CSV table of C-alpha atoms in Angstrom, one decimal:
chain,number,residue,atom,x,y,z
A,1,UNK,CA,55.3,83.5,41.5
A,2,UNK,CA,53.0,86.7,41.8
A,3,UNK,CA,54.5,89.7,43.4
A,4,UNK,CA,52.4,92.7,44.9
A,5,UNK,CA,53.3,96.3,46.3
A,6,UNK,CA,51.3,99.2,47.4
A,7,UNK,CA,52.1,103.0,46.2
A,8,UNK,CA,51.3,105.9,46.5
A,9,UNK,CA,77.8,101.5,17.5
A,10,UNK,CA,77.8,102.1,14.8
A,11,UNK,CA,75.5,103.1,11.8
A,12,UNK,CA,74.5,100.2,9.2
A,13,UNK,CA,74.9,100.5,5.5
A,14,UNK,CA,72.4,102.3,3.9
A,15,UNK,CA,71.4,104.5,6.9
A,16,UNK,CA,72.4,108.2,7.1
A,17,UNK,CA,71.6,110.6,10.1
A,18,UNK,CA,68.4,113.4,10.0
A,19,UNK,CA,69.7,116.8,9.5
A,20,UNK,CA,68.9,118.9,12.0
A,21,UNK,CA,65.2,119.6,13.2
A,22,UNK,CA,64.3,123.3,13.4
A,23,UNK,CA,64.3,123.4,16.9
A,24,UNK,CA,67.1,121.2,18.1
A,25,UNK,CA,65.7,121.1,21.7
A,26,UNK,CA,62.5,119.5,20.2
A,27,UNK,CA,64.5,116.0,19.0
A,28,UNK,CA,62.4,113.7,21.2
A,29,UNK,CA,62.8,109.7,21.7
A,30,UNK,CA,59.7,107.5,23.3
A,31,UNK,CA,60.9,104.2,23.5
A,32,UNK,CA,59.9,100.6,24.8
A,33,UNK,CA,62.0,97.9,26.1
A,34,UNK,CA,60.0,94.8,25.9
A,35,UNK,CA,61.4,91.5,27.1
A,36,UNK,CA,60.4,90.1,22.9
A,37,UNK,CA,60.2,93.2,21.3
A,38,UNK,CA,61.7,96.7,21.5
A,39,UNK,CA,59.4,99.4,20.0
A,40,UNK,CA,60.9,103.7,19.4
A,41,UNK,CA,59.2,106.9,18.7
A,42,UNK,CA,60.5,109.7,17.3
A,43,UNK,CA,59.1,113.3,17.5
A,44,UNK,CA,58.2,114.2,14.0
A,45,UNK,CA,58.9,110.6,12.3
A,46,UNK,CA,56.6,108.4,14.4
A,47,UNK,CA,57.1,104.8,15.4
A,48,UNK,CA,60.4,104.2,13.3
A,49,UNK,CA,61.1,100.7,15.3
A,50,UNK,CA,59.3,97.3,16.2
A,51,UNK,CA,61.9,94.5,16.4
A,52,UNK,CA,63.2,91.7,18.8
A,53,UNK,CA,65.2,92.8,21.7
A,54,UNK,CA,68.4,91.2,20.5
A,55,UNK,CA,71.9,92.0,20.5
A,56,UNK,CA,74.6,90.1,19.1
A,57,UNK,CA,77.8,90.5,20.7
A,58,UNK,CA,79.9,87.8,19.4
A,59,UNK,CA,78.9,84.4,17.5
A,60,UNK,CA,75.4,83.8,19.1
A,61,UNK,CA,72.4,85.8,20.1
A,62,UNK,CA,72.0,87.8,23.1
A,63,UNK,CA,68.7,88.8,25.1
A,64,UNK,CA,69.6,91.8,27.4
A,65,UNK,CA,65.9,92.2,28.4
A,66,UNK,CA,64.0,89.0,30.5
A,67,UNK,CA,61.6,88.8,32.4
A,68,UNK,CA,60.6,92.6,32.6
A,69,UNK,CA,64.4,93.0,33.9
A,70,UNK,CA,67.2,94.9,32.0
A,71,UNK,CA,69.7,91.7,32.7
A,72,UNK,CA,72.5,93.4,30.4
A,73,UNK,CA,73.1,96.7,30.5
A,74,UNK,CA,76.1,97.0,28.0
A,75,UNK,CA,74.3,94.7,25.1
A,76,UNK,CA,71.1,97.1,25.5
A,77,UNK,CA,73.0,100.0,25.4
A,78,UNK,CA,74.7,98.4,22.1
A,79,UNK,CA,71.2,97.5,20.4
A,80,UNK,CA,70.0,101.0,20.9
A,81,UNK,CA,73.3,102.5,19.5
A,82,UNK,CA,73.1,100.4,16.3
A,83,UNK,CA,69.4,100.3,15.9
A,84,UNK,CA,68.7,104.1,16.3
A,85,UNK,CA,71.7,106.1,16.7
A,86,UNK,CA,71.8,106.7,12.6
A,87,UNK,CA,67.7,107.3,12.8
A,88,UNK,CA,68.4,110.6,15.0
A,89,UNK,CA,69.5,113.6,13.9
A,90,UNK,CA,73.2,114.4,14.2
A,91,UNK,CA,74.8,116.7,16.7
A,92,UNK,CA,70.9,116.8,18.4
A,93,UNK,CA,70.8,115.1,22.0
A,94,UNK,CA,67.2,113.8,22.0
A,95,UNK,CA,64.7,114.1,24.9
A,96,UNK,CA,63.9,110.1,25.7
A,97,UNK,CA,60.7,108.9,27.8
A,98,UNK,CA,61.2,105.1,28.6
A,99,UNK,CA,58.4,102.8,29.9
A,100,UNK,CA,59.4,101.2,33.0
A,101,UNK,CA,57.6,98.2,34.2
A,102,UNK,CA,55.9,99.4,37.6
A,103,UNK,CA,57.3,96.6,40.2
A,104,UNK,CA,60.5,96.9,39.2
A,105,UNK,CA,61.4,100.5,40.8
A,106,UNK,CA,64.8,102.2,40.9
A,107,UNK,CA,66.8,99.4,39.7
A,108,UNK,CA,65.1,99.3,36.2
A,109,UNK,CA,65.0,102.8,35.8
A,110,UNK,CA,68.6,103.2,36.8
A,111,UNK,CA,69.6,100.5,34.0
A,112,UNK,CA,67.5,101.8,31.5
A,113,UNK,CA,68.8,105.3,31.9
A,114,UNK,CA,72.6,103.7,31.8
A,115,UNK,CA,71.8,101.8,28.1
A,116,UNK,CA,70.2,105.0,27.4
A,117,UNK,CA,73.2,107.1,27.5
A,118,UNK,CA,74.7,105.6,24.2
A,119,UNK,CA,72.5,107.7,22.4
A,120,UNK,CA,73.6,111.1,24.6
A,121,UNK,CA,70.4,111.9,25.4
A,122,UNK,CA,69.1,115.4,27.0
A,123,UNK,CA,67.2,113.9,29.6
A,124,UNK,CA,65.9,110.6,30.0
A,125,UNK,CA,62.5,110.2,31.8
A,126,UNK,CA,60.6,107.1,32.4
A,127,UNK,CA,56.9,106.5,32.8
A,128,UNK,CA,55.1,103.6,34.6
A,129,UNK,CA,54.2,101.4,31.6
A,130,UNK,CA,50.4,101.3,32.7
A,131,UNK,CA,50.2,105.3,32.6
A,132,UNK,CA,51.3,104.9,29.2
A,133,UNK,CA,48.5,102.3,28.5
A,134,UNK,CA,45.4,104.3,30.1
A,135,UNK,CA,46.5,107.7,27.7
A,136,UNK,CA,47.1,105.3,24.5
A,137,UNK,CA,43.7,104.3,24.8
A,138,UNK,CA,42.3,107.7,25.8
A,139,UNK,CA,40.9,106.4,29.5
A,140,UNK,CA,39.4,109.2,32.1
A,141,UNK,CA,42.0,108.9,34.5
A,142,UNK,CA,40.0,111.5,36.8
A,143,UNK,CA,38.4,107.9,37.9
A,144,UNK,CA,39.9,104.4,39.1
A,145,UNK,CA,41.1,102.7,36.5
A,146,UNK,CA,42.7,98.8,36.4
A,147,UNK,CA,45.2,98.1,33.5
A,148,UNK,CA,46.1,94.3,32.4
A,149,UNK,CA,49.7,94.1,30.8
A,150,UNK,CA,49.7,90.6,29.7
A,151,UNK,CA,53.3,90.7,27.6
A,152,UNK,CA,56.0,88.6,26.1
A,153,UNK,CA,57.6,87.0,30.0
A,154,UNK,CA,55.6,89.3,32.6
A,155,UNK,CA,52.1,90.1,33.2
A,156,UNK,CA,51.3,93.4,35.5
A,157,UNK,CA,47.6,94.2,37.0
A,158,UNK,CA,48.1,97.8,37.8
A,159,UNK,CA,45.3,100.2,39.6
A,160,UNK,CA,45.4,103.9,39.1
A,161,UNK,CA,44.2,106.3,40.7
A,162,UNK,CA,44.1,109.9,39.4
A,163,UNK,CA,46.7,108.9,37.0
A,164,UNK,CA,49.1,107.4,39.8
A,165,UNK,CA,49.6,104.1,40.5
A,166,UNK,CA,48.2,103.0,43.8
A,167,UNK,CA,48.3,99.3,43.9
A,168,UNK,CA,49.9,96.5,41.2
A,169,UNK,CA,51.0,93.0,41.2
A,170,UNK,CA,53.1,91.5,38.9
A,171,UNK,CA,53.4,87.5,37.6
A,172,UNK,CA,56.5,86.1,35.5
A,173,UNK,CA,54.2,84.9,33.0
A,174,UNK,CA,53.4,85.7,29.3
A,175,UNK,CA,52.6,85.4,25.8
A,176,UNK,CA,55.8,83.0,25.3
A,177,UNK,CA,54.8,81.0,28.0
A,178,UNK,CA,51.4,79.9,25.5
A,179,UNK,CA,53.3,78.8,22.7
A,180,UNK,CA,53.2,74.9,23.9
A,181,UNK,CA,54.4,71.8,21.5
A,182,UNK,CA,50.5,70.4,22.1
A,183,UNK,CA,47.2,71.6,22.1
A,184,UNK,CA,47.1,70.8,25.5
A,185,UNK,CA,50.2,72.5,26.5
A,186,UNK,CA,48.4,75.6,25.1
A,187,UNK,CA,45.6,75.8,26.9
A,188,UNK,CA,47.3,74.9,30.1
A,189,UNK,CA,49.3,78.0,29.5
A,190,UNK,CA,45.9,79.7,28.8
A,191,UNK,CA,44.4,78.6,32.0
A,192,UNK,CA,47.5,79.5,34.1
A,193,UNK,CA,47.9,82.8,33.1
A,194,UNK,CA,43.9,83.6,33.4
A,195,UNK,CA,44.3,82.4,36.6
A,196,UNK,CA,47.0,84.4,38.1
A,197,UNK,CA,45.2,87.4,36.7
A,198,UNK,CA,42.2,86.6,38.6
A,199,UNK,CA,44.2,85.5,41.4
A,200,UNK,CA,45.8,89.0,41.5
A,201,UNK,CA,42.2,91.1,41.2
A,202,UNK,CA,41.3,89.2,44.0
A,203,UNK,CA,44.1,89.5,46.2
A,204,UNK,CA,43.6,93.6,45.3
A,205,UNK,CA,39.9,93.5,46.3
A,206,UNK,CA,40.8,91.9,49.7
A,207,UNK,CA,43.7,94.1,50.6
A,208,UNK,CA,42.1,97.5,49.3
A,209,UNK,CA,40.3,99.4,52.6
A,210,UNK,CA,38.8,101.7,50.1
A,211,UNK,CA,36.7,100.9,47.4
A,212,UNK,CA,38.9,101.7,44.5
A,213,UNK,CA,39.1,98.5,43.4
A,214,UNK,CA,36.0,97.6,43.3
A,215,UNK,CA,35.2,100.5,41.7
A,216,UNK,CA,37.3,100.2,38.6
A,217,UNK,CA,37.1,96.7,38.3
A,218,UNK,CA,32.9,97.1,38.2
A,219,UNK,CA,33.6,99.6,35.0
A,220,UNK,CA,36.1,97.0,33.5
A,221,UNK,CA,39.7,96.6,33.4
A,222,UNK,CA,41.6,97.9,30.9
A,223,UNK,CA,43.7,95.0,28.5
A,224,UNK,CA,46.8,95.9,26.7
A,225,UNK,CA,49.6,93.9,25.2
A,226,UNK,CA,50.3,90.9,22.9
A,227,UNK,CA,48.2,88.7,25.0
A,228,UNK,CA,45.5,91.3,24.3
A,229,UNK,CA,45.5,89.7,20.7
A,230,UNK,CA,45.3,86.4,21.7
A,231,UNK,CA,41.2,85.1,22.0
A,232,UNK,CA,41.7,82.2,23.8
A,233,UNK,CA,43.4,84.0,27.0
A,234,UNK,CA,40.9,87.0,26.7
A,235,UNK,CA,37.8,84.6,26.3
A,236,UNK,CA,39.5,82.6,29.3
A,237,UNK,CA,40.0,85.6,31.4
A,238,UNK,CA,36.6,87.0,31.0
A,239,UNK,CA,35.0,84.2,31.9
A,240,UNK,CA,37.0,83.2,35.2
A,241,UNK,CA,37.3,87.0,36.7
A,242,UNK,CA,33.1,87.4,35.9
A,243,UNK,CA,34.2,91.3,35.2
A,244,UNK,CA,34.4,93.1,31.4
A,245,UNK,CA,37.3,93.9,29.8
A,246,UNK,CA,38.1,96.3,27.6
A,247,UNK,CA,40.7,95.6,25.1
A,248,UNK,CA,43.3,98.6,23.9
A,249,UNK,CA,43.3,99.3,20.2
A,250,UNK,CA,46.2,97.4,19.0
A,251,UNK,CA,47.2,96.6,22.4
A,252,UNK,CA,50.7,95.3,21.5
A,253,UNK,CA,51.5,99.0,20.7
A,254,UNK,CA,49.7,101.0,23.7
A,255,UNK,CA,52.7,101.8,25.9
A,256,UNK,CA,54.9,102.9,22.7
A,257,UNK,CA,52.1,105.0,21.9
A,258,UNK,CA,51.3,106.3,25.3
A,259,UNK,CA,54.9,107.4,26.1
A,260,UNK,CA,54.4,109.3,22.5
A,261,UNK,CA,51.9,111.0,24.0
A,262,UNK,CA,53.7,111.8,27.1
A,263,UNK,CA,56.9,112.9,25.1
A,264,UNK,CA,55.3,115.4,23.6
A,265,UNK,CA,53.9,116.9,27.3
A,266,UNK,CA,57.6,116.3,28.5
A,267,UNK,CA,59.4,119.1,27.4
A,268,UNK,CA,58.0,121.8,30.3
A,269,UNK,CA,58.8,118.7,33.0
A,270,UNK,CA,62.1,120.2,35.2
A,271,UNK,CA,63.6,116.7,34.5
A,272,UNK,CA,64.0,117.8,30.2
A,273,UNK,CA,65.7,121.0,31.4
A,274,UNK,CA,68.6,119.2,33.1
A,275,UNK,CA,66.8,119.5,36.5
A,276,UNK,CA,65.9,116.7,38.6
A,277,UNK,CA,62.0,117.1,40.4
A,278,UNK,CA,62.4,117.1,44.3
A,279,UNK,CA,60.0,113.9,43.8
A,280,UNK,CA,58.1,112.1,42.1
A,281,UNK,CA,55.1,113.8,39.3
A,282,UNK,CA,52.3,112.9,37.9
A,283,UNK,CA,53.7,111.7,34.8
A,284,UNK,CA,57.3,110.3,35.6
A,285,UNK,CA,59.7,109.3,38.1
């Protein structure tokens, strides 16, 4: 199903907190709450996490992230706390940026920021994920620009425009969705997921009144996560939306690395000083 909207606990053995940085108002956090994989930044240390988004709260295994949705508040909040409470320094209370997927709105942000809170945060600001894509990859974001998410359970075609999203749609399909038992299974995946890509372009094209679209779409739409590293989809995709593609470097690590980038441009925002905007910036909501 394709959905489309218009815009303008603990520490484990061996692990010991950072003393104090310098300046304790410059303890930053970017982090990324992937449905497969959750990915962390800290100012000063770089990425010091890339694992599965998993929590174990009693004998079995637990995924508090699905489908691009924050389903479990509590078990994310307990992954974060044991996973990179002991990697920040003690007595600091970090400045986090969180990517947020962009058609998910309020009710992701408000979760993240909840599972957030174990780690007493400053401020916690989130960034639409595809902003965080088009500055990992160093895009002019002066012109129209089309980012492809193509992740673990969701897939996001997002258009930007001056750096603000202005159109996206969204699909509950992804890289797990391609690991079939046959061959065939495969590359039906393949063909499904190339197909609700170019499904959503054109639905965009049709709908825009302006040219925007067709604008960005003419210099090439921007690629980013795992499905990024997968040849068959990008050969697939290329071939059924007839437009080029440009593919992130290491595109399973552009949004962790974009919201790196906007941490470290976060600290004037009012939002880091306690202060809520009266609306939504440029660079977070």
């Amino acid at each position: 199903m394709t959905v489309r909207r218009r815009f303008r606990s603990g520490s484990p053995a061996g692990h010991r907190h950072r003393p104090w940085p310098l300046c304790r108002h410059c303890c930053g956090l970017a982090l990324d709450l992937g449905s497969a994989r959750t990915r962390a930044w800290i100012a000063g240390r770089g990425m010091v996490l890339d694992v599965p988004t998993i929590t174990f709260p009693g004998a079995g295994a637990v995924y508090p992230v699905q489908r691009g949705a924050i389903v479990d508040v509590p078990g994310t909040a307990r992954m974060l706390d044991r996973l990179l409470s002991p990697r920040l320094p003690r007595l600091t209370r970090p400045l986090v940026v969180v990517t947020a997927p962009v058609l998910d709105g309020p009710a992701y942000r408000e979760r993240a920021r909840a599972a957030v809170e174990v780690l007493r945060p400053r401020a916690v600001l989130t960034v639409p994920t595809a902003r965080a894509i088009a500055l990992a990859a160093g895009a002019d974001l002066s012109l129209p620009l089309l980012v492809v998410d193509i992740g673990a359970h969701l897939t996001e075609v997002v258009l930007l425009v001056d750096g603000l999203v202005f159109d996206a749609r969204r699909t509950a399909l992804g890289t797990t969705d391609l690991a079939g038992t046959t061959d065939l299974a495969d590359a039906d995946a393949t063909a499904e997921i190339s197909e609700a890509i170019s499904t959503m372009f054109t639905s965009m094209l049709r709908q825009d009144r302006t040219s925007l679209t067709a604008e960005a779409l003419s210099r090439g739409a921007l690629l980013a996560g795992g499905g990024a590293l997968r040849p068959d989809l990008t050969h697939r995709l290329a071939g059924g939306t007839h437009a080029p593609l440009r593919a992130v470097p290491t595109p399973h690590t552009a949004a962790i690395r974009g919201a790196a980038t906007m941490l470290r441009a976060a600290h004037g925002h009012p939002s880091a000083r306690g202060t809520s905007p009266p609306g939504p910036g440029p660079l977070f909501r």
